[in-house]
Coordinates of C-alpha atoms and ligand atoms in Angstrom, one line a residue:
X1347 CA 2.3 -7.7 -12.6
X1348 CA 4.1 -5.4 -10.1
X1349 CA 7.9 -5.7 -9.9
X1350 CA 10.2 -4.8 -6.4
X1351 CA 14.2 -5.1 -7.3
X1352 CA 16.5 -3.5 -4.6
X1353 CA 20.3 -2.9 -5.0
X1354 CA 22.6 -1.7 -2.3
X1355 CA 24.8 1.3 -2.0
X1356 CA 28.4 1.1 -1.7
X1357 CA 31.8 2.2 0.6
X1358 CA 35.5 2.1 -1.3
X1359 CA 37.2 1.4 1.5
X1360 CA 40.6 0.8 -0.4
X1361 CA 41.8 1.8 -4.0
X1362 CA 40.3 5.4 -4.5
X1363 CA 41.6 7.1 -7.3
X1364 CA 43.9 4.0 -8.4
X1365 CA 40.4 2.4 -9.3
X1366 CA 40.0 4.6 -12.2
X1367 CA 43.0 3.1 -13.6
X1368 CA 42.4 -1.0 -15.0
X1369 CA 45.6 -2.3 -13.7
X1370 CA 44.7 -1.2 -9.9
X1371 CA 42.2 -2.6 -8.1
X1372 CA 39.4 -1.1 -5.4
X1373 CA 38.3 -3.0 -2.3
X1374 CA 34.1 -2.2 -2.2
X1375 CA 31.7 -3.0 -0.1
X1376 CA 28.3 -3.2 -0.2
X1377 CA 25.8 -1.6 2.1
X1378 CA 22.4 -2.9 3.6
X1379 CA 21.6 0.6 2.6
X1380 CA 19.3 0.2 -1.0
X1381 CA 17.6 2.1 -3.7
X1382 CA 14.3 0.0 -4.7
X1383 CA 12.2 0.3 -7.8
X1384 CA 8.5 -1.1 -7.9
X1385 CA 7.1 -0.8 -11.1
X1386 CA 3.1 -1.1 -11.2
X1387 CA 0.4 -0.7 -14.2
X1388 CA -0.6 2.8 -14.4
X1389 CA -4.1 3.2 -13.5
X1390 CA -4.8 6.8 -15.1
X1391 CA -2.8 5.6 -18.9
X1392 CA -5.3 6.0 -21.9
X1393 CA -3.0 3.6 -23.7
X1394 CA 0.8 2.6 -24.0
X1395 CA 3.6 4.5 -23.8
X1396 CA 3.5 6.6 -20.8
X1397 CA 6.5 6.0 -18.1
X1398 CA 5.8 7.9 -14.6
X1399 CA 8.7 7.9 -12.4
X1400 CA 8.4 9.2 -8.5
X1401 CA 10.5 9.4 -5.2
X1402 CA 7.8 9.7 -2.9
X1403 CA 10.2 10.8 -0.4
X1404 CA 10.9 14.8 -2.0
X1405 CA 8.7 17.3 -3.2
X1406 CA 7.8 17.9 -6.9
X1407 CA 9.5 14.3 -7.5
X1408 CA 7.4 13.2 -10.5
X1409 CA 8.7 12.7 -13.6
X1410 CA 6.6 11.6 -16.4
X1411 CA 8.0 10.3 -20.3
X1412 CA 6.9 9.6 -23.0
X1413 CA 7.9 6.6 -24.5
X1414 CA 8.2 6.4 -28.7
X1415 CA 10.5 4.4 -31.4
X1416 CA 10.0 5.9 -34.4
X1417 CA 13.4 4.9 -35.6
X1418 CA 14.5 1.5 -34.5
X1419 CA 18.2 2.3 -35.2
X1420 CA 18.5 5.3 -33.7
X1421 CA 16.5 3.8 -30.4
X1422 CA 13.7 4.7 -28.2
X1423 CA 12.9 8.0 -27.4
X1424 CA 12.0 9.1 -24.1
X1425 CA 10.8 12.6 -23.8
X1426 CA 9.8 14.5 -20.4
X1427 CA 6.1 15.7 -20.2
X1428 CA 6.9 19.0 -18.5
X1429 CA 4.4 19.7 -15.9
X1430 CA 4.2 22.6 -13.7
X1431 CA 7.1 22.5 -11.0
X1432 CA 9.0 19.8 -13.0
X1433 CA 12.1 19.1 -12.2
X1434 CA 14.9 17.0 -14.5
X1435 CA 16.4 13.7 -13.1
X1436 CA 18.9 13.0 -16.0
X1437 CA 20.3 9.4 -14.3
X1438 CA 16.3 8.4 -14.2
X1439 CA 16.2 9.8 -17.9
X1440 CA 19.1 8.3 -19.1
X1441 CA 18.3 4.7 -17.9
X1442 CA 14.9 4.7 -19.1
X1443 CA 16.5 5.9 -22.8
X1444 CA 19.0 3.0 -22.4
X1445 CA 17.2 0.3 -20.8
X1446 CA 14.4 0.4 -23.0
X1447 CA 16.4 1.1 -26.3
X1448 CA 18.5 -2.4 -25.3
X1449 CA 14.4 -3.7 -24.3
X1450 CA 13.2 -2.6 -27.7
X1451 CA 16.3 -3.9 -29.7
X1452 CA 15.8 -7.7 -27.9
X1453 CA 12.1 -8.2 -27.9
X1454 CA 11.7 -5.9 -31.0
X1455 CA 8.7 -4.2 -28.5
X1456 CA 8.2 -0.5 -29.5
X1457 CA 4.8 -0.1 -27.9
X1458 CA 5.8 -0.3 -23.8
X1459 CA 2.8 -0.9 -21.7
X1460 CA 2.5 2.3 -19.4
X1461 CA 3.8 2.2 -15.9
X1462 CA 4.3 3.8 -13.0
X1463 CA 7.9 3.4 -11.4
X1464 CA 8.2 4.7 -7.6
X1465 CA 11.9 4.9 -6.2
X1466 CA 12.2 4.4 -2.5
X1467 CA 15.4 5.0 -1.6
X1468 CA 16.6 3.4 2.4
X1469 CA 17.1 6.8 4.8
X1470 CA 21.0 6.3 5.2
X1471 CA 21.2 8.2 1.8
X1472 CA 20.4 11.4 3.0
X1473 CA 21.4 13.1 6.2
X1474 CA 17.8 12.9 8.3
X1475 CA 16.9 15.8 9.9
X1476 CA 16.2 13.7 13.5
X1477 CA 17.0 9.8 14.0
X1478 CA 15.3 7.5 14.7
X1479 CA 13.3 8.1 11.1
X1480 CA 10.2 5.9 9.8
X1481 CA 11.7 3.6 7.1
X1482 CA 11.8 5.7 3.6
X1483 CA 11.5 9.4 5.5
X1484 CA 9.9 11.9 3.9
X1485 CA 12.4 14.9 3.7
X1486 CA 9.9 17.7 3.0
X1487 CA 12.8 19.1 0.3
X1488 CA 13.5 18.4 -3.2
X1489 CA 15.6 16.1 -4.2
X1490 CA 18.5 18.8 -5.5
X1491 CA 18.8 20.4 -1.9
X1492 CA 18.6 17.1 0.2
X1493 CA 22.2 16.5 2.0
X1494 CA 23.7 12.6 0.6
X1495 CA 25.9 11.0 3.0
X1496 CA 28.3 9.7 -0.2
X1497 CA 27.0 5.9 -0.2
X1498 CA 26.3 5.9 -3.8
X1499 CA 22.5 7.1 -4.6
X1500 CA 23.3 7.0 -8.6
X1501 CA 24.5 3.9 -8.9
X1502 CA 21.9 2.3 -6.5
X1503 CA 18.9 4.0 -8.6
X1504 CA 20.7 3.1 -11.9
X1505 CA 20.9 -0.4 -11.6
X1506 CA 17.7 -0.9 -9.5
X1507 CA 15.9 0.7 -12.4
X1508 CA 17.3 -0.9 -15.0
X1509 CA 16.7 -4.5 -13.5
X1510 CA 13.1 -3.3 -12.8
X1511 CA 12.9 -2.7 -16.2
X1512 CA 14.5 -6.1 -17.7
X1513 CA 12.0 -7.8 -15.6
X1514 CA 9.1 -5.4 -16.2
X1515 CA 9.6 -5.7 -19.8
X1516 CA 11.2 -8.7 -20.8
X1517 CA 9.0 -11.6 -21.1
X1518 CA 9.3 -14.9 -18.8
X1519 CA 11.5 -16.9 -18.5
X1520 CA 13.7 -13.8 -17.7
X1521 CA 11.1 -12.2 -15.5
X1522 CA 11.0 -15.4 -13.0
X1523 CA 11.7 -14.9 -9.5
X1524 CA 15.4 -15.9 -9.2
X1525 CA 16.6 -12.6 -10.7
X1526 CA 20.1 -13.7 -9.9
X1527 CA 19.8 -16.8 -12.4
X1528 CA 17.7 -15.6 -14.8
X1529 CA 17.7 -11.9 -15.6
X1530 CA 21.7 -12.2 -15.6
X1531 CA 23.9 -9.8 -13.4
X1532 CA 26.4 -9.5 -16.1
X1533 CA 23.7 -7.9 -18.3
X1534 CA 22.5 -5.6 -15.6
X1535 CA 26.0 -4.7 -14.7
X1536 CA 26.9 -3.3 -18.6
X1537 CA 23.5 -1.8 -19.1
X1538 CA 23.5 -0.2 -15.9
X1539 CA 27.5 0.7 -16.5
X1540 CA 26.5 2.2 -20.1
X1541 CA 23.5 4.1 -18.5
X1542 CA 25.5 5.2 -15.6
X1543 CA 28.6 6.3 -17.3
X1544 CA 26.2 8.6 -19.9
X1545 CA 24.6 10.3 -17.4
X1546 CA 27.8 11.2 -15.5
X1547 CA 29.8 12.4 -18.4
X1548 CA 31.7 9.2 -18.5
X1549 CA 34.2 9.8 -15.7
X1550 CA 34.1 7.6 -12.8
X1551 CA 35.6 3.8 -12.5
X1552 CA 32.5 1.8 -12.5
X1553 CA 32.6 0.7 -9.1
X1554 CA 29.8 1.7 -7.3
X1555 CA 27.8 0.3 -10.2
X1556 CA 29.2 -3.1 -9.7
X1557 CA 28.8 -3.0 -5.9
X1558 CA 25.0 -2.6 -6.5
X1559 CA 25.1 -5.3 -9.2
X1560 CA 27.4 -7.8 -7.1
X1561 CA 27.8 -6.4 -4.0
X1562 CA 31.3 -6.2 -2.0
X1563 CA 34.3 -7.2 -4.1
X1564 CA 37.5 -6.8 -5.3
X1565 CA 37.5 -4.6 -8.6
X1566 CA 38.9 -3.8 -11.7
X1567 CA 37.5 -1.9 -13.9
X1568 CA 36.4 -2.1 -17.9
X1569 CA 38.6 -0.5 -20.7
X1570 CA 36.7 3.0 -21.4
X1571 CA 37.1 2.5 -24.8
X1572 CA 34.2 -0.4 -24.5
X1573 CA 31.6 2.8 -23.6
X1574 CA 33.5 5.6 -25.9
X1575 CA 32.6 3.3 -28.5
X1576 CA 28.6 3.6 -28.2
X1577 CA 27.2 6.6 -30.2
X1578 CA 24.9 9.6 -28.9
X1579 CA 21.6 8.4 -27.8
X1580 CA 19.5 8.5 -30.3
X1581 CA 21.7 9.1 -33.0
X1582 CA 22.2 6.6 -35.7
X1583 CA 23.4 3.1 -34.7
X1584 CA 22.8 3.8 -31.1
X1585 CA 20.6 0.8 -30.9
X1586 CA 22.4 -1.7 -32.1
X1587 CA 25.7 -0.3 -30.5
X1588 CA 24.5 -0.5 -27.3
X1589 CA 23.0 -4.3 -27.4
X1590 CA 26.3 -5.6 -29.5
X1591 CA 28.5 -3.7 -26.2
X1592 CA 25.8 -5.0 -23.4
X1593 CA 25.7 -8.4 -24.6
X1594 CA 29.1 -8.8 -25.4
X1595 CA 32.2 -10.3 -22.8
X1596 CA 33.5 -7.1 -20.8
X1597 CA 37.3 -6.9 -19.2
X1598 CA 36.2 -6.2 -15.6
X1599 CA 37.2 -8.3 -12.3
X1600 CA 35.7 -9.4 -10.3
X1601 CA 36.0 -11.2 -7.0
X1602 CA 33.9 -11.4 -4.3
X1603 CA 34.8 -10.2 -0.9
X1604 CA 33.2 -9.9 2.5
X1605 CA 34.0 -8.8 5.7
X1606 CA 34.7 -11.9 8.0
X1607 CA 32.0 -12.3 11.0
X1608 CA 32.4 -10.6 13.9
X1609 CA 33.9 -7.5 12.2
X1610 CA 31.5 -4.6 11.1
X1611 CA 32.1 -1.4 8.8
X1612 CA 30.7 1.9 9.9
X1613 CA 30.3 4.9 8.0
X1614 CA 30.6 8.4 10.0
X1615 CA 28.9 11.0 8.0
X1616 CA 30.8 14.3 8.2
X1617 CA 27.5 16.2 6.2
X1618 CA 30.5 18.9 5.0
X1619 CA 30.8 17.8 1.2
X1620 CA 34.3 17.5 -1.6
X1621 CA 33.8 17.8 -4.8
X1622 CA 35.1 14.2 -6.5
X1623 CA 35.5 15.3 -9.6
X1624 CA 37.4 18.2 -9.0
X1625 CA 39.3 16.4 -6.9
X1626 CA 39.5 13.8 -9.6
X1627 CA 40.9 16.1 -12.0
X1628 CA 43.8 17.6 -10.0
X1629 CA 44.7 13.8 -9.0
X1630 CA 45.0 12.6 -12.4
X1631 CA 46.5 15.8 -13.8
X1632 CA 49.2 15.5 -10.9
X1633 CA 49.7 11.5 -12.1
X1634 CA 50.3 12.6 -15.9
X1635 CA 53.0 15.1 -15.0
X1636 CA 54.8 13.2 -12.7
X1637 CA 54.8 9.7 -14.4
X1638 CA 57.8 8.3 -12.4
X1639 CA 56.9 9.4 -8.5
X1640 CA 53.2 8.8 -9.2
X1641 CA 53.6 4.7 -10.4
X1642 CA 55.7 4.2 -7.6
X1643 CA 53.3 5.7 -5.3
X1644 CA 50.3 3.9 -7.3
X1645 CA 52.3 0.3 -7.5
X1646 CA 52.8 0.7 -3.1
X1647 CA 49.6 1.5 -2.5
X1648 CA 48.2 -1.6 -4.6
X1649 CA 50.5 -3.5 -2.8
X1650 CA 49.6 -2.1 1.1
X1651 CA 45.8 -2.9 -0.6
X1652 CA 46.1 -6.2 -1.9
X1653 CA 47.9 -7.1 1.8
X1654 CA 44.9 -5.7 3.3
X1655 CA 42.9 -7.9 1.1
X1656 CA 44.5 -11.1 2.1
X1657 CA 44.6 -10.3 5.4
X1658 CA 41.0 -9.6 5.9
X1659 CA 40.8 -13.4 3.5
X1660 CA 42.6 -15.0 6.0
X1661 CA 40.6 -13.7 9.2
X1662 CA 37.7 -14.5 7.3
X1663 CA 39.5 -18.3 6.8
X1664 CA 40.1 -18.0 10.5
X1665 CA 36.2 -17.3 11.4
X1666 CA 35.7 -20.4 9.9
X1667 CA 38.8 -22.7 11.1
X1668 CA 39.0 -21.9 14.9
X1669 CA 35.5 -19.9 15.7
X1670 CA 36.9 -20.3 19.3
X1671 CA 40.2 -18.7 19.4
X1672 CA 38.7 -16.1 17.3
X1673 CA 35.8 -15.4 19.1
X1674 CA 38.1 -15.3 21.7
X1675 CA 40.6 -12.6 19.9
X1676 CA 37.4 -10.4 19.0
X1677 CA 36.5 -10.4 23.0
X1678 CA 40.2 -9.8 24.0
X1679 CA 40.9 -6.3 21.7
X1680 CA 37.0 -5.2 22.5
X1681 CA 37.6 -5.4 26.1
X1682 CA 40.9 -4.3 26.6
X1683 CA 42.4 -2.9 23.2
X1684 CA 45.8 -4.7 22.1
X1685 CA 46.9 -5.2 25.8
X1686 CA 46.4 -9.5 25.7
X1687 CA 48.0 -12.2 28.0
X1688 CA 48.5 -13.9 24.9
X1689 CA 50.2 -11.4 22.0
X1690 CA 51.4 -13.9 19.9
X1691 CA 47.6 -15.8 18.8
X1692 CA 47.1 -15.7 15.8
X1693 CA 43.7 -14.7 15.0
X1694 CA 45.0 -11.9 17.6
X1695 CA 48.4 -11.3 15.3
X1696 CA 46.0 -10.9 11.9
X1697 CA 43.5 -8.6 13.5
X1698 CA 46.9 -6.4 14.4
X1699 CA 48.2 -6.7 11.2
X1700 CA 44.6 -5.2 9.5
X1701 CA 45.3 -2.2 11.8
X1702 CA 48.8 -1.9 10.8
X1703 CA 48.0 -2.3 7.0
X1704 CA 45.6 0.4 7.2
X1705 CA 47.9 3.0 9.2
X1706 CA 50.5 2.3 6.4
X1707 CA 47.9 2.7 3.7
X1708 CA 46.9 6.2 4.6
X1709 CA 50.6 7.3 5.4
X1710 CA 50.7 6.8 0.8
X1711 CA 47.4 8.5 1.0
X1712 CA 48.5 11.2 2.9
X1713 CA 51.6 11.8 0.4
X1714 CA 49.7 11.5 -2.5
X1715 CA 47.8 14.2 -1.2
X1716 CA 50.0 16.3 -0.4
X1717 CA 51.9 15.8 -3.9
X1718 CA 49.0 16.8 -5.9
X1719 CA 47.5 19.5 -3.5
X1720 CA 44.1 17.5 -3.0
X1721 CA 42.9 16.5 0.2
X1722 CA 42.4 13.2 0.5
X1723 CA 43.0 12.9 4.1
X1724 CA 42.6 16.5 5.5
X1725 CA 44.1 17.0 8.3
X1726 CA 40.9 17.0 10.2
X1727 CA 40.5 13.8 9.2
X1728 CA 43.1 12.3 10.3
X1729 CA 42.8 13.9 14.0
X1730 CA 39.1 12.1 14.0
X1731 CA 40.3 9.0 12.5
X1732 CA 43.1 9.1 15.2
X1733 CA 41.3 10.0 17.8
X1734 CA 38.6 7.8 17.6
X1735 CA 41.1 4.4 17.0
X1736 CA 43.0 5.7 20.4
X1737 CA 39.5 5.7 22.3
X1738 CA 37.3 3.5 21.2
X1739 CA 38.9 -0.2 22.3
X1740 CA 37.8 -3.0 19.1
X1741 CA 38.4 -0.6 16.1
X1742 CA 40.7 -1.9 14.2
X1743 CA 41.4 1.4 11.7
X1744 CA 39.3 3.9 9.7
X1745 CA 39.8 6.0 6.4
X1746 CA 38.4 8.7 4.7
X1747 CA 37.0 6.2 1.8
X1748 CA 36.4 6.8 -2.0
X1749 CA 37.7 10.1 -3.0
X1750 CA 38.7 11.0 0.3
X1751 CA 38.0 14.8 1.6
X1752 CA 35.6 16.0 3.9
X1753 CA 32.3 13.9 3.3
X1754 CA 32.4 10.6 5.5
X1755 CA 34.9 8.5 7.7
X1756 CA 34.3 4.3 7.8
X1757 CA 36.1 2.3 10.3
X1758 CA 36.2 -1.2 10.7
X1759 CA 35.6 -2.5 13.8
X1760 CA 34.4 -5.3 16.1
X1761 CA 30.8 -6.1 15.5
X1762 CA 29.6 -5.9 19.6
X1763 CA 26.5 -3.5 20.3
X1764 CA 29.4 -2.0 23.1
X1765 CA 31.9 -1.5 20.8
X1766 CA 29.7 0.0 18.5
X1767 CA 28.0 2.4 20.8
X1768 CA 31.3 3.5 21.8
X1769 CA 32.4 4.4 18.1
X1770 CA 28.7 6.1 17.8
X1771 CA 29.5 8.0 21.4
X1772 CA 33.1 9.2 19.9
X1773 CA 31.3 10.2 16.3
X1774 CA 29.0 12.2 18.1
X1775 CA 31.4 14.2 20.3
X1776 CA 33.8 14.7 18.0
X1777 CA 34.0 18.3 18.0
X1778 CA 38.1 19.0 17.1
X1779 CA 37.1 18.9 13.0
X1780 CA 38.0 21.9 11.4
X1781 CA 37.7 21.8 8.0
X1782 CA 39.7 24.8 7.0
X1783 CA 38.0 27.0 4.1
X1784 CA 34.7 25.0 4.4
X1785 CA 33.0 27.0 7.1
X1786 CA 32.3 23.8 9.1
X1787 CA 33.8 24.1 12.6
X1788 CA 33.7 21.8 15.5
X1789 CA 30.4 19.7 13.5
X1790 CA 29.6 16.5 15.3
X1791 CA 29.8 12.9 13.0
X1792 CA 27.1 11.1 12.3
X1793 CA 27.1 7.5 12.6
X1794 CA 25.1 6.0 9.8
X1795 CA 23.2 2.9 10.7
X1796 CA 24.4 0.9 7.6
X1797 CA 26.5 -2.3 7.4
X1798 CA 28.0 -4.2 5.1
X1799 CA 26.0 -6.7 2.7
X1800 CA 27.2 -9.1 1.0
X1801 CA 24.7 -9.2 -1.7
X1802 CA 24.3 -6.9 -4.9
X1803 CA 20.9 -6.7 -6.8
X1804 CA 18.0 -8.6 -5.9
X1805 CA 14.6 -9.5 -6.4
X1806 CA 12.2 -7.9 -3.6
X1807 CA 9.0 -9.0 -2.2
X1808 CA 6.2 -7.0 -2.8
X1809 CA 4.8 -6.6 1.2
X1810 CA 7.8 -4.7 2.1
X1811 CA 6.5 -1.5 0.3
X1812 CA 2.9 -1.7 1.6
X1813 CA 1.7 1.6 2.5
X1814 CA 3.9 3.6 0.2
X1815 CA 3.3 1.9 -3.6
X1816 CA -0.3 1.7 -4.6
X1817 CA -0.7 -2.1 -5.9
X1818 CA -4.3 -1.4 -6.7
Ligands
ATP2284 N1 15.8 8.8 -4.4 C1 16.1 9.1 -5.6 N2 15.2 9.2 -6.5 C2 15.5 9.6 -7.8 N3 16.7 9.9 -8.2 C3 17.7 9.8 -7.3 C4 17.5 9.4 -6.0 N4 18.7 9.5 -5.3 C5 19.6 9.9 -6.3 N5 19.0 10.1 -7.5 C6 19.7 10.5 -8.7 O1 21.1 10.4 -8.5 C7 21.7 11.8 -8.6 C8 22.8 12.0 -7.5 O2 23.9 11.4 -8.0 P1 25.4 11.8 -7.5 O3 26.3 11.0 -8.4 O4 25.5 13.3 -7.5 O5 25.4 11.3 -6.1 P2 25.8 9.9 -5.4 O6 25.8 8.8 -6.4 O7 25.0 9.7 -4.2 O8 27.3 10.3 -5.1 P3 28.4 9.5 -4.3 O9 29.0 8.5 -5.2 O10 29.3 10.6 -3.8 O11 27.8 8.8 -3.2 C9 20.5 12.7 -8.4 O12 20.7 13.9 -9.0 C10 19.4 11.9 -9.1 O13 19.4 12.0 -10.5
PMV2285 C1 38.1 8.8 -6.8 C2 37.3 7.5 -7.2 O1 38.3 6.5 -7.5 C3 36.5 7.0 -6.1 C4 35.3 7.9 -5.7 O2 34.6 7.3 -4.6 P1 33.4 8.0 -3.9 O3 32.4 8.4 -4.9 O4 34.0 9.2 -3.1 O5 32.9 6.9 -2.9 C5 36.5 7.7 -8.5 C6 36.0 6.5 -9.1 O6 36.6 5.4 -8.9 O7 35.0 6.6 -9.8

């Protein structure tokens, strides 16, 4: 029985770098941009235990396992058939070693049914070479030299995998429909976490994994320790580390978030690139030498980001309690910017104060920056980020989200098809970005077509992927 699941990409659009510590919290959404995986019986397999795993959408993008336990402890082996112009995906690798090692470890299954697992991913992921493109573009590159646009690739294709496994694998009832219910998002969420985290040499918060497992939230992350605890792959007591740590309760929060009606996010892709973890590295390093400056810096920022929180909750609460006024309050700043008749209105005052509390949040960021000597907000940045608020009537801020650097701008902004073709008009004229030492001058930004979406990993209906997964 063929088997769609889907789970979205993500955009920190508060918290970077704090994130990585449990007692700050990042604001995430996530995107309508997905990964999907759509597993189908393998019509070539002799027999079981063959796994063939493709992205349709690159060149020599097949990668075919083979799937053994010989040593129930020590968990399922998954071994690459190298073929000629093979290439290595390690996060498809890794899940497959984890996922099926929990798979074998519940069901006490050893012999897996062959498969074939295609991986479509939505074309937002990757900078297209012209726009409009057909729906999952083929990019005529391998995957290693396509151009990602920062919304999270990994973590979508982890956790889409490794729910298309549960419910390839795992017998009914957990294979019904209503994934949400049945194949639980808390187990999908740790797998995919432990999968994630292995493949990535365990740095990283863990929250673009839960924004594909629960879409947009407020999160904190899980003690490390829970992960550092599981053994090698493959080594002795792997299995029954990793299903004792999946099923058991984890320290993450949680809370769901969305962005009220009426407002939009949209992701400018700069296409220049940062390296996060370097970044990462000269952050933390910074943080650990200078234990006093940095808290206080970390302790205002979680502040300025739980205000920004509350006061996107209470616009949302707005939406809901006077549509009218703040209908009328969205019209009003689209048409004419902050100029109103009526200054003092309160859905008006909160859509204000959302600006405000994101010009003070990246005044920290910028000093942060600056005190560690990593560019969080570069300077070109923060000329496209101003400029674009001082044209473009209905935005009300942008940042450089996640790690910051030169990768992508989001703004939030009225959700009107002028408004938005106004930002996409700015993007695409923006010519004054210089990022020094990066050998990018005067590059236009691309707006992505992604929004915000509510929902994390789901169940997908098979017609959607007619014409690019056999179901014969
Ligand atoms: N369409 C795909 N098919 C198969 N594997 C993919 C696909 N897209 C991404 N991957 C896997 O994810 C890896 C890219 O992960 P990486 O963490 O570098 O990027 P990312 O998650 O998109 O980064 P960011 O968090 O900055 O958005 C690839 O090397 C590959 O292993
Ligand atoms: C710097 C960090 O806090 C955010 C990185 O975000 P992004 O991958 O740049 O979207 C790292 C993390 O939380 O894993």
């Amino acid at each position: 029985m063929p088997v769609a699941i889907s789970a979205p990409g993500k955009v920190l659009l508060a918290g970077g770098y704090l994130v990585l510590d449990k007692d700050y919290s990042g604001l995430v959404f996530g995107l309508s941009a997905r990964i999907h995986s759509i597993s189908t019986p393998d019509p070539e397999a002799a027999g079981p235990g063959v796994i063939t795993v493709k992205s349709p959408q690159f060149t020599n993008a097949v990668w075919k396992y083979k799937i053994s336990c010989p040593d129930s402890d020590k968990g399922v082996v998954v071994t690459q058939v190298m073929e000629e112009e093979s290439s290595k995906n390690l996060f498809v690798e890794t899940t497959l070693r984890y996922a099926l090692t929990y798979i074998s470890s519940t069901t006490l299954i050893t012999d897996f049914e062959s498969k074939t697992i295609t991986i479509l991913a939505d074309n937002d992921y990757y900078s297209q070479p012209t726009y409009p493109a057909p729906r999952f573009n083929h990019l005529n590159t391998p995957l290693s030299a396509s151009h990602k646009t920062g919304l999270g690739s990994s973590a979508a294709l982890v956790t889409s995998l490794t729910a298309c496994l549960l419910a390839t694998y795992i017998p009914p009832p957990a294979s019904a429909p209503e994934l949400r219910t049945i194949l639980k998002q808390q187990l999908i969420h740790n797998l995919a976490q432990a999968s994630h985290c292995a493949a990535q040499g365990k740095v990283g918060s863990g929250f673009d994994v839960a924004a594909a497992v629960f879409g947009s939230c407020v999160y904190q992350r899980f003690s490390p320790s829970l992960l550092e605890a599981i053994p090698e792959a493959n080594t002795k007591g792997f299995a029954r580390s990793l299903k004792e740590t999946v099923d058991s309760p984890w320290d993450l929060q949680i809370s769901k978030t969305r962005v009220p009606r009426g407002i939009r996010v949209v992701m400018g892709d700069v296409d220049c690139g940062s390296s996060t973890p370097g970044m990462v590295k000269k952050l933390l390093a910074w943080r650990t030498a200078h234990p006093a400056v940095a808290k206080k810096m970390w302790d205002e920022l979680e502040m300025l980001n739980r205000g920004l929180i509350d006061l996107l909750e209470s616009l949302r609460i707005s939406s809901e309690e006077e549509p009218g006024a703040y209908s009328g309050a969205l019209d009003a700043i689209r048409k004419h910017g902050w100029a109103h008749p009526h200054p003092h209105e309160r859905c008006l005052t909160t859509l204000r104060e959302i600006g405000g509390q994101i010009a003070a949040i990246r005044v920290i960021i910028r000093g942060m920056g600056e005190a560690a000597g990593v560019p969080i907000e570069p300077e070109a940045q923060t000329k496209l980020l101003d400029a674009v608020e001082g044209e473009v009537n209905g935005v009300l801020g942008g940042v450089v989200p996640g790690a910051g650097g030169y990768d992508a701008v989001a703004f939030l902004l009225v959700d009107h098809p002028e408004t938005v073709g106004e930002l996409k008009a700015a993007l695409g004229r923006w010519n004054g970005g210089t990022a020094q030492g990066k050998g990018v001058t005067g590059e236009s930004v691309k707006a992505l077509e992604t929004r915000e979406e509510q929902e994390g990993v789901r169940r997908e209906p098979l017609e959607g992927y007619e014409g690019f997964v056999s179901f014969a």
